[in-house]
């Protein structure tokens, strides 16, 4: 049986959330309707209790960015054009697919080249759907949603069989706005990186990290 793109992406999220035994979201919808709940219902996944590597003592901004870059198949800058959320086949989770207009390429995908001014599709955990007029929201606080028409620097992992991308690292994406940048994730990053706010400084460091030898990186897989 041929797997669809949605099947493949769902499998990626099953691996990411293999520890979860979630209630079916259709059940939450039924409960909400019985209670006459017109507000949102849903599931919220909290931040991990274990400190992240990026916040380990002595981790510099350049080391952190090198790890992110080496573990990513593509690093791109661009704007979210549109997004749509999907309920998984087992009805326990929601993920959102984004249509992303690429404006600059910091690291290209060697397996499937990306072109400037073309769109790519990637997904992130969580999203908002409607089931029988009941709003159901799933959120993972490590992966805040992205806004339409906003500009981002993204570190992405390629899923060849789906010809699309998922988030490479929850700590690694940044929003670029008003001549400044800020991290998207609520997870901590090196203080040295948080103290900087000029996009060109960030991009310069990311470009340097992409040109580094990933075989010598602690997190590299290339």
PDB file of C-alpha atoms in Angstrom:
ATOM      1  CA  UNK A   1       0.000   0.000   0.000  1.00  0.00           C
ATOM      2  CA  UNK A   2       1.423   3.379  -1.012  1.00  0.00           C
ATOM      3  CA  UNK A   3       1.887   5.777   1.870  1.00  0.00           C
ATOM      4  CA  UNK A   4       0.527   9.270   1.400  1.00  0.00           C
ATOM      5  CA  UNK A   5       2.440  12.404   2.346  1.00  0.00           C
ATOM      6  CA  UNK A   6       0.209  12.758   5.393  1.00  0.00           C
ATOM      7  CA  UNK A   7       0.928   9.151   6.471  1.00  0.00           C
ATOM      8  CA  UNK A   8       4.664   9.810   6.296  1.00  0.00           C
ATOM      9  CA  UNK A   9       4.482  13.042   8.304  1.00  0.00           C
ATOM     10  CA  UNK A  10       2.229  11.415  10.894  1.00  0.00           C
ATOM     11  CA  UNK A  11       4.859   8.715  11.393  1.00  0.00           C
ATOM     12  CA  UNK A  12       7.453  11.417  12.066  1.00  0.00           C
ATOM     13  CA  UNK A  13       5.272  12.853  14.826  1.00  0.00           C
ATOM     14  CA  UNK A  14       4.536   9.418  16.252  1.00  0.00           C
ATOM     15  CA  UNK A  15       8.288   8.972  16.681  1.00  0.00           C
ATOM     16  CA  UNK A  16       8.659  12.431  18.225  1.00  0.00           C
ATOM     17  CA  UNK A  17       5.806  11.823  20.679  1.00  0.00           C
ATOM     18  CA  UNK A  18       6.212   8.078  21.201  1.00  0.00           C
ATOM     19  CA  UNK A  19       5.897   8.631  24.973  1.00  0.00           C
ATOM     20  CA  UNK A  20       2.367  10.033  24.671  1.00  0.00           C
ATOM     21  CA  UNK A  21      -0.775   7.983  25.115  1.00  0.00           C
ATOM     22  CA  UNK A  22      -3.161  10.711  24.147  1.00  0.00           C
ATOM     23  CA  UNK A  23      -6.932  10.732  24.287  1.00  0.00           C
ATOM     24  CA  UNK A  24      -8.611  10.992  20.905  1.00  0.00           C
ATOM     25  CA  UNK A  25      -9.371  14.597  20.075  1.00  0.00           C
ATOM     26  CA  UNK A  26     -12.740  13.522  18.699  1.00  0.00           C
ATOM     27  CA  UNK A  27     -13.603  12.502  22.282  1.00  0.00           C
ATOM     28  CA  UNK A  28     -12.701  15.999  23.517  1.00  0.00           C
ATOM     29  CA  UNK A  29     -14.988  17.402  20.849  1.00  0.00           C
ATOM     30  CA  UNK A  30     -17.884  15.209  22.008  1.00  0.00           C
ATOM     31  CA  UNK A  31     -17.294  16.201  25.650  1.00  0.00           C
ATOM     32  CA  UNK A  32     -17.229  19.879  24.689  1.00  0.00           C
ATOM     33  CA  UNK A  33     -20.495  19.589  22.775  1.00  0.00           C
ATOM     34  CA  UNK A  34     -22.242  17.790  25.659  1.00  0.00           C
ATOM     35  CA  UNK A  35     -21.152  20.537  28.058  1.00  0.00           C
ATOM     36  CA  UNK A  36     -22.165  23.240  25.612  1.00  0.00           C
ATOM     37  CA  UNK A  37     -18.587  24.475  25.580  1.00  0.00           C
ATOM     38  CA  UNK A  38     -18.130  27.102  22.908  1.00  0.00           C
ATOM     39  CA  UNK A  39     -14.565  27.805  23.985  1.00  0.00           C
ATOM     40  CA  UNK A  40     -11.543  25.923  22.711  1.00  0.00           C
ATOM     41  CA  UNK A  41     -10.780  22.453  24.027  1.00  0.00           C
ATOM     42  CA  UNK A  42      -7.542  20.647  23.523  1.00  0.00           C
ATOM     43  CA  UNK A  43      -4.183  19.400  24.699  1.00  0.00           C
ATOM     44  CA  UNK A  44      -1.115  21.275  25.942  1.00  0.00           C
ATOM     45  CA  UNK A  45       2.320  19.652  26.159  1.00  0.00           C
ATOM     46  CA  UNK A  46       4.644  21.367  28.599  1.00  0.00           C
ATOM     47  CA  UNK A  47       8.318  22.226  28.345  1.00  0.00           C
ATOM     48  CA  UNK A  48      10.815  19.425  29.079  1.00  0.00           C
ATOM     49  CA  UNK A  49      12.106  19.230  32.624  1.00  0.00           C
ATOM     50  CA  UNK A  50      15.634  18.321  31.554  1.00  0.00           C
ATOM     51  CA  UNK A  51      17.867  21.346  30.733  1.00  0.00           C
ATOM     52  CA  UNK A  52      18.612  21.682  27.027  1.00  0.00           C
ATOM     53  CA  UNK A  53      22.121  21.228  25.623  1.00  0.00           C
ATOM     54  CA  UNK A  54      22.094  24.774  24.341  1.00  0.00           C
ATOM     55  CA  UNK A  55      21.881  26.036  27.921  1.00  0.00           C
ATOM     56  CA  UNK A  56      24.716  23.849  29.233  1.00  0.00           C
ATOM     57  CA  UNK A  57      27.463  25.766  31.073  1.00  0.00           C
ATOM     58  CA  UNK A  58      30.207  26.891  28.734  1.00  0.00           C
ATOM     59  CA  UNK A  59      28.194  26.487  25.515  1.00  0.00           C
ATOM     60  CA  UNK A  60      28.976  29.475  23.318  1.00  0.00           C
ATOM     61  CA  UNK A  61      26.672  30.987  20.704  1.00  0.00           C
ATOM     62  CA  UNK A  62      28.953  29.779  17.893  1.00  0.00           C
ATOM     63  CA  UNK A  63      29.015  26.207  19.276  1.00  0.00           C
ATOM     64  CA  UNK A  64      25.244  26.234  19.658  1.00  0.00           C
ATOM     65  CA  UNK A  65      24.651  27.512  16.114  1.00  0.00           C
ATOM     66  CA  UNK A  66      27.180  25.034  14.728  1.00  0.00           C
ATOM     67  CA  UNK A  67      25.245  22.195  16.328  1.00  0.00           C
ATOM     68  CA  UNK A  68      21.957  23.464  14.915  1.00  0.00           C
ATOM     69  CA  UNK A  69      23.433  23.944  11.428  1.00  0.00           C
ATOM     70  CA  UNK A  70      25.132  20.543  11.315  1.00  0.00           C
ATOM     71  CA  UNK A  71      21.969  18.744  12.380  1.00  0.00           C
ATOM     72  CA  UNK A  72      19.807  20.586   9.827  1.00  0.00           C
ATOM     73  CA  UNK A  73      19.447  19.596   6.177  1.00  0.00           C
ATOM     74  CA  UNK A  74      18.532  23.157   5.221  1.00  0.00           C
ATOM     75  CA  UNK A  75      18.786  26.604   6.806  1.00  0.00           C
ATOM     76  CA  UNK A  76      16.602  29.209   5.110  1.00  0.00           C
ATOM     77  CA  UNK A  77      15.181  32.700   5.509  1.00  0.00           C
ATOM     78  CA  UNK A  78      11.731  33.576   4.248  1.00  0.00           C
ATOM     79  CA  UNK A  79       8.089  34.369   4.922  1.00  0.00           C
ATOM     80  CA  UNK A  80       5.119  32.219   5.878  1.00  0.00           C
ATOM     81  CA  UNK A  81       2.532  32.539   3.104  1.00  0.00           C
ATOM     82  CA  UNK A  82      -0.158  30.254   4.502  1.00  0.00           C
ATOM     83  CA  UNK A  83      -0.726  27.426   6.944  1.00  0.00           C
ATOM     84  CA  UNK A  84      -3.219  24.610   7.495  1.00  0.00           C
ATOM     85  CA  UNK A  85      -3.589  22.222  10.434  1.00  0.00           C
ATOM     86  CA  UNK A  86      -4.165  18.459  10.106  1.00  0.00           C
ATOM     87  CA  UNK A  87      -5.639  15.869  12.462  1.00  0.00           C
ATOM     88  CA  UNK A  88      -3.644  12.633  12.502  1.00  0.00           C
ATOM     89  CA  UNK A  89      -5.332   9.398  11.405  1.00  0.00           C
ATOM     90  CA  UNK A  90      -5.397   8.055  14.994  1.00  0.00           C
ATOM     91  CA  UNK A  91      -7.116  11.319  16.025  1.00  0.00           C
ATOM     92  CA  UNK A  92      -4.703  11.964  18.919  1.00  0.00           C
ATOM     93  CA  UNK A  93      -2.601  14.812  17.560  1.00  0.00           C
ATOM     94  CA  UNK A  94      -2.566  17.878  15.306  1.00  0.00           C
ATOM     95  CA  UNK A  95       0.297  19.282  13.266  1.00  0.00           C
ATOM     96  CA  UNK A  96       0.415  22.344  11.019  1.00  0.00           C
ATOM     97  CA  UNK A  97       1.765  22.507   7.480  1.00  0.00           C
ATOM     98  CA  UNK A  98       3.278  25.836   6.406  1.00  0.00           C
ATOM     99  CA  UNK A  99       3.813  27.170   2.900  1.00  0.00           C
ATOM    100  CA  UNK A 100       7.072  29.117   3.102  1.00  0.00           C
ATOM    101  CA  UNK A 101       8.465  31.524   0.500  1.00  0.00           C
ATOM    102  CA  UNK A 102      12.270  31.230   0.541  1.00  0.00           C
ATOM    103  CA  UNK A 103      14.046  34.602   0.296  1.00  0.00           C
ATOM    104  CA  UNK A 104      17.592  33.512   1.166  1.00  0.00           C
ATOM    105  CA  UNK A 105      19.394  30.183   1.578  1.00  0.00           C
ATOM    106  CA  UNK A 106      22.068  29.865   4.254  1.00  0.00           C
ATOM    107  CA  UNK A 107      22.454  26.098   3.859  1.00  0.00           C
ATOM    108  CA  UNK A 108      20.968  24.266   0.888  1.00  0.00           C
ATOM    109  CA  UNK A 109      19.619  20.737   0.953  1.00  0.00           C
ATOM    110  CA  UNK A 110      22.118  18.558  -0.918  1.00  0.00           C
ATOM    111  CA  UNK A 111      19.455  15.891  -1.534  1.00  0.00           C
ATOM    112  CA  UNK A 112      16.903  18.285  -3.044  1.00  0.00           C
ATOM    113  CA  UNK A 113      18.103  21.773  -3.929  1.00  0.00           C
ATOM    114  CA  UNK A 114      16.010  24.723  -2.786  1.00  0.00           C
ATOM    115  CA  UNK A 115      15.695  27.807  -4.982  1.00  0.00           C
ATOM    116  CA  UNK A 116      15.305  31.430  -3.888  1.00  0.00           C
ATOM    117  CA  UNK A 117      11.811  32.850  -4.523  1.00  0.00           C
ATOM    118  CA  UNK A 118      10.334  29.332  -4.556  1.00  0.00           C
ATOM    119  CA  UNK A 119       8.070  27.892  -1.882  1.00  0.00           C
ATOM    120  CA  UNK A 120       8.768  24.895   0.311  1.00  0.00           C
ATOM    121  CA  UNK A 121       6.456  23.113   2.738  1.00  0.00           C
ATOM    122  CA  UNK A 122       7.331  22.227   6.309  1.00  0.00           C
ATOM    123  CA  UNK A 123       5.402  21.151   9.383  1.00  0.00           C
ATOM    124  CA  UNK A 124       5.493  21.953  13.082  1.00  0.00           C
ATOM    125  CA  UNK A 125       3.722  20.229  15.993  1.00  0.00           C
ATOM    126  CA  UNK A 126       0.395  21.621  17.127  1.00  0.00           C
ATOM    127  CA  UNK A 127      -2.395  23.595  15.550  1.00  0.00           C
ATOM    128  CA  UNK A 128      -6.062  24.548  15.663  1.00  0.00           C
ATOM    129  CA  UNK A 129      -8.803  22.534  13.970  1.00  0.00           C
ATOM    130  CA  UNK A 130     -12.584  22.341  14.131  1.00  0.00           C
ATOM    131  CA  UNK A 131     -14.439  19.088  14.780  1.00  0.00           C
ATOM    132  CA  UNK A 132     -18.207  19.395  14.424  1.00  0.00           C
ATOM    133  CA  UNK A 133     -17.975  23.127  15.158  1.00  0.00           C
ATOM    134  CA  UNK A 134     -15.903  22.513  18.306  1.00  0.00           C
ATOM    135  CA  UNK A 135     -12.524  24.268  18.239  1.00  0.00           C
ATOM    136  CA  UNK A 136      -9.715  21.897  19.253  1.00  0.00           C
ATOM    137  CA  UNK A 137      -6.214  23.247  19.861  1.00  0.00           C
ATOM    138  CA  UNK A 138      -3.097  21.151  20.363  1.00  0.00           C
ATOM    139  CA  UNK A 139       0.050  22.937  21.497  1.00  0.00           C
ATOM    140  CA  UNK A 140       3.542  21.890  22.400  1.00  0.00           C
ATOM    141  CA  UNK A 141       5.099  24.766  24.319  1.00  0.00           C
ATOM    142  CA  UNK A 142       8.501  23.873  22.871  1.00  0.00           C
ATOM    143  CA  UNK A 143       7.161  24.654  19.373  1.00  0.00           C
ATOM    144  CA  UNK A 144       5.122  27.899  19.318  1.00  0.00           C
ATOM    145  CA  UNK A 145       3.123  28.421  16.100  1.00  0.00           C
ATOM    146  CA  UNK A 146       4.426  30.704  13.367  1.00  0.00           C
ATOM    147  CA  UNK A 147       2.498  33.720  12.111  1.00  0.00           C
ATOM    148  CA  UNK A 148       1.429  34.321   8.527  1.00  0.00           C
ATOM    149  CA  UNK A 149       3.380  36.998   6.630  1.00  0.00           C
ATOM    150  CA  UNK A 150       6.139  36.933   9.277  1.00  0.00           C
ATOM    151  CA  UNK A 151       9.819  36.526   8.389  1.00  0.00           C
ATOM    152  CA  UNK A 152      11.829  33.688   9.907  1.00  0.00           C
ATOM    153  CA  UNK A 153      15.214  32.004   9.978  1.00  0.00           C
ATOM    154  CA  UNK A 154      14.525  28.249  10.078  1.00  0.00           C
ATOM    155  CA  UNK A 155      16.611  25.113  10.639  1.00  0.00           C
ATOM    156  CA  UNK A 156      14.850  22.247   8.846  1.00  0.00           C
ATOM    157  CA  UNK A 157      15.104  18.473   8.514  1.00  0.00           C
ATOM    158  CA  UNK A 158      14.257  16.967   5.113  1.00  0.00           C
ATOM    159  CA  UNK A 159      11.796  14.062   4.854  1.00  0.00           C
ATOM    160  CA  UNK A 160      12.536  12.703   1.344  1.00  0.00           C
ATOM    161  CA  UNK A 161       9.531  10.388   1.052  1.00  0.00           C
ATOM    162  CA  UNK A 162       7.213  13.328   1.802  1.00  0.00           C
ATOM    163  CA  UNK A 163       9.267  15.811  -0.258  1.00  0.00           C
ATOM    164  CA  UNK A 164       8.940  18.253   2.606  1.00  0.00           C
ATOM    165  CA  UNK A 165      10.474  19.352   5.876  1.00  0.00           C
ATOM    166  CA  UNK A 166       9.927  19.207   9.617  1.00  0.00           C
ATOM    167  CA  UNK A 167      11.553  21.207  12.414  1.00  0.00           C
ATOM    168  CA  UNK A 168      15.151  20.124  12.937  1.00  0.00           C
ATOM    169  CA  UNK A 169      15.481  21.355  16.526  1.00  0.00           C
ATOM    170  CA  UNK A 170      12.934  22.967  18.843  1.00  0.00           C
ATOM    171  CA  UNK A 171      15.542  25.502  20.025  1.00  0.00           C
ATOM    172  CA  UNK A 172      16.654  26.681  16.631  1.00  0.00           C
ATOM    173  CA  UNK A 173      14.206  28.948  14.823  1.00  0.00           C
ATOM    174  CA  UNK A 174      14.151  32.753  14.962  1.00  0.00           C
ATOM    175  CA  UNK A 175      11.764  35.501  13.902  1.00  0.00           C
ATOM    176  CA  UNK A 176      13.297  38.496  12.109  1.00  0.00           C
ATOM    177  CA  UNK A 177      11.467  41.780  12.565  1.00  0.00           C
ATOM    178  CA  UNK A 178      12.081  45.520  12.932  1.00  0.00           C
ATOM    179  CA  UNK A 179      15.840  45.203  12.420  1.00  0.00           C
ATOM    180  CA  UNK A 180      16.078  42.720  15.281  1.00  0.00           C
ATOM    181  CA  UNK A 181      15.627  39.021  15.927  1.00  0.00           C
ATOM    182  CA  UNK A 182      14.325  36.860  18.748  1.00  0.00           C
ATOM    183  CA  UNK A 183      14.067  33.138  19.312  1.00  0.00           C
ATOM    184  CA  UNK A 184      10.719  31.439  18.721  1.00  0.00           C
ATOM    185  CA  UNK A 185      11.096  28.614  21.206  1.00  0.00           C
ATOM    186  CA  UNK A 186      10.536  28.997  24.935  1.00  0.00           C
ATOM    187  CA  UNK A 187      13.531  26.709  25.478  1.00  0.00           C
ATOM    188  CA  UNK A 188      16.707  28.406  26.627  1.00  0.00           C
ATOM    189  CA  UNK A 189      19.637  29.193  24.365  1.00  0.00           C
ATOM    190  CA  UNK A 190      23.113  30.491  25.300  1.00  0.00           C
ATOM    191  CA  UNK A 191      22.894  33.884  27.021  1.00  0.00           C
ATOM    192  CA  UNK A 192      25.515  35.190  24.611  1.00  0.00           C
ATOM    193  CA  UNK A 193      23.067  34.674  21.743  1.00  0.00           C
ATOM    194  CA  UNK A 194      20.117  36.226  23.571  1.00  0.00           C
ATOM    195  CA  UNK A 195      22.123  39.380  24.276  1.00  0.00           C
ATOM    196  CA  UNK A 196      22.533  40.063  20.549  1.00  0.00           C
ATOM    197  CA  UNK A 197      19.686  41.512  18.548  1.00  0.00           C
ATOM    198  CA  UNK A 198      20.930  42.526  15.096  1.00  0.00           C
ATOM    199  CA  UNK A 199      19.840  40.098  12.345  1.00  0.00           C
ATOM    200  CA  UNK A 200      23.063  40.589  10.380  1.00  0.00           C
ATOM    201  CA  UNK A 201      25.082  39.509  13.417  1.00  0.00           C
ATOM    202  CA  UNK A 202      22.980  36.377  13.792  1.00  0.00           C
ATOM    203  CA  UNK A 203      23.097  35.578  10.067  1.00  0.00           C
ATOM    204  CA  UNK A 204      26.842  36.101   9.951  1.00  0.00           C
ATOM    205  CA  UNK A 205      27.353  33.628  12.788  1.00  0.00           C
ATOM    206  CA  UNK A 206      24.977  31.107  11.206  1.00  0.00           C
ATOM    207  CA  UNK A 207      26.795  31.353   7.865  1.00  0.00           C
ATOM    208  CA  UNK A 208      30.092  30.754   9.656  1.00  0.00           C
ATOM    209  CA  UNK A 209      28.610  27.741  11.434  1.00  0.00           C
ATOM    210  CA  UNK A 210      27.383  26.275   8.130  1.00  0.00           C
ATOM    211  CA  UNK A 211      30.904  26.473   6.699  1.00  0.00           C
ATOM    212  CA  UNK A 212      32.383  24.618   9.712  1.00  0.00           C
ATOM    213  CA  UNK A 213      33.457  20.967   9.692  1.00  0.00           C
ATOM    214  CA  UNK A 214      30.379  19.111  10.953  1.00  0.00           C
ATOM    215  CA  UNK A 215      32.346  15.896  11.445  1.00  0.00           C
ATOM    216  CA  UNK A 216      34.031  17.582  14.383  1.00  0.00           C
ATOM    217  CA  UNK A 217      30.812  19.000  15.799  1.00  0.00           C
ATOM    218  CA  UNK A 218      29.371  17.415  18.925  1.00  0.00           C
ATOM    219  CA  UNK A 219      25.938  17.211  17.348  1.00  0.00           C
ATOM    220  CA  UNK A 220      26.897  16.820  13.678  1.00  0.00           C
ATOM    221  CA  UNK A 221      25.505  14.007  11.600  1.00  0.00           C
ATOM    222  CA  UNK A 222      26.886  14.826   8.191  1.00  0.00           C
TER     223      UNK A 222
END
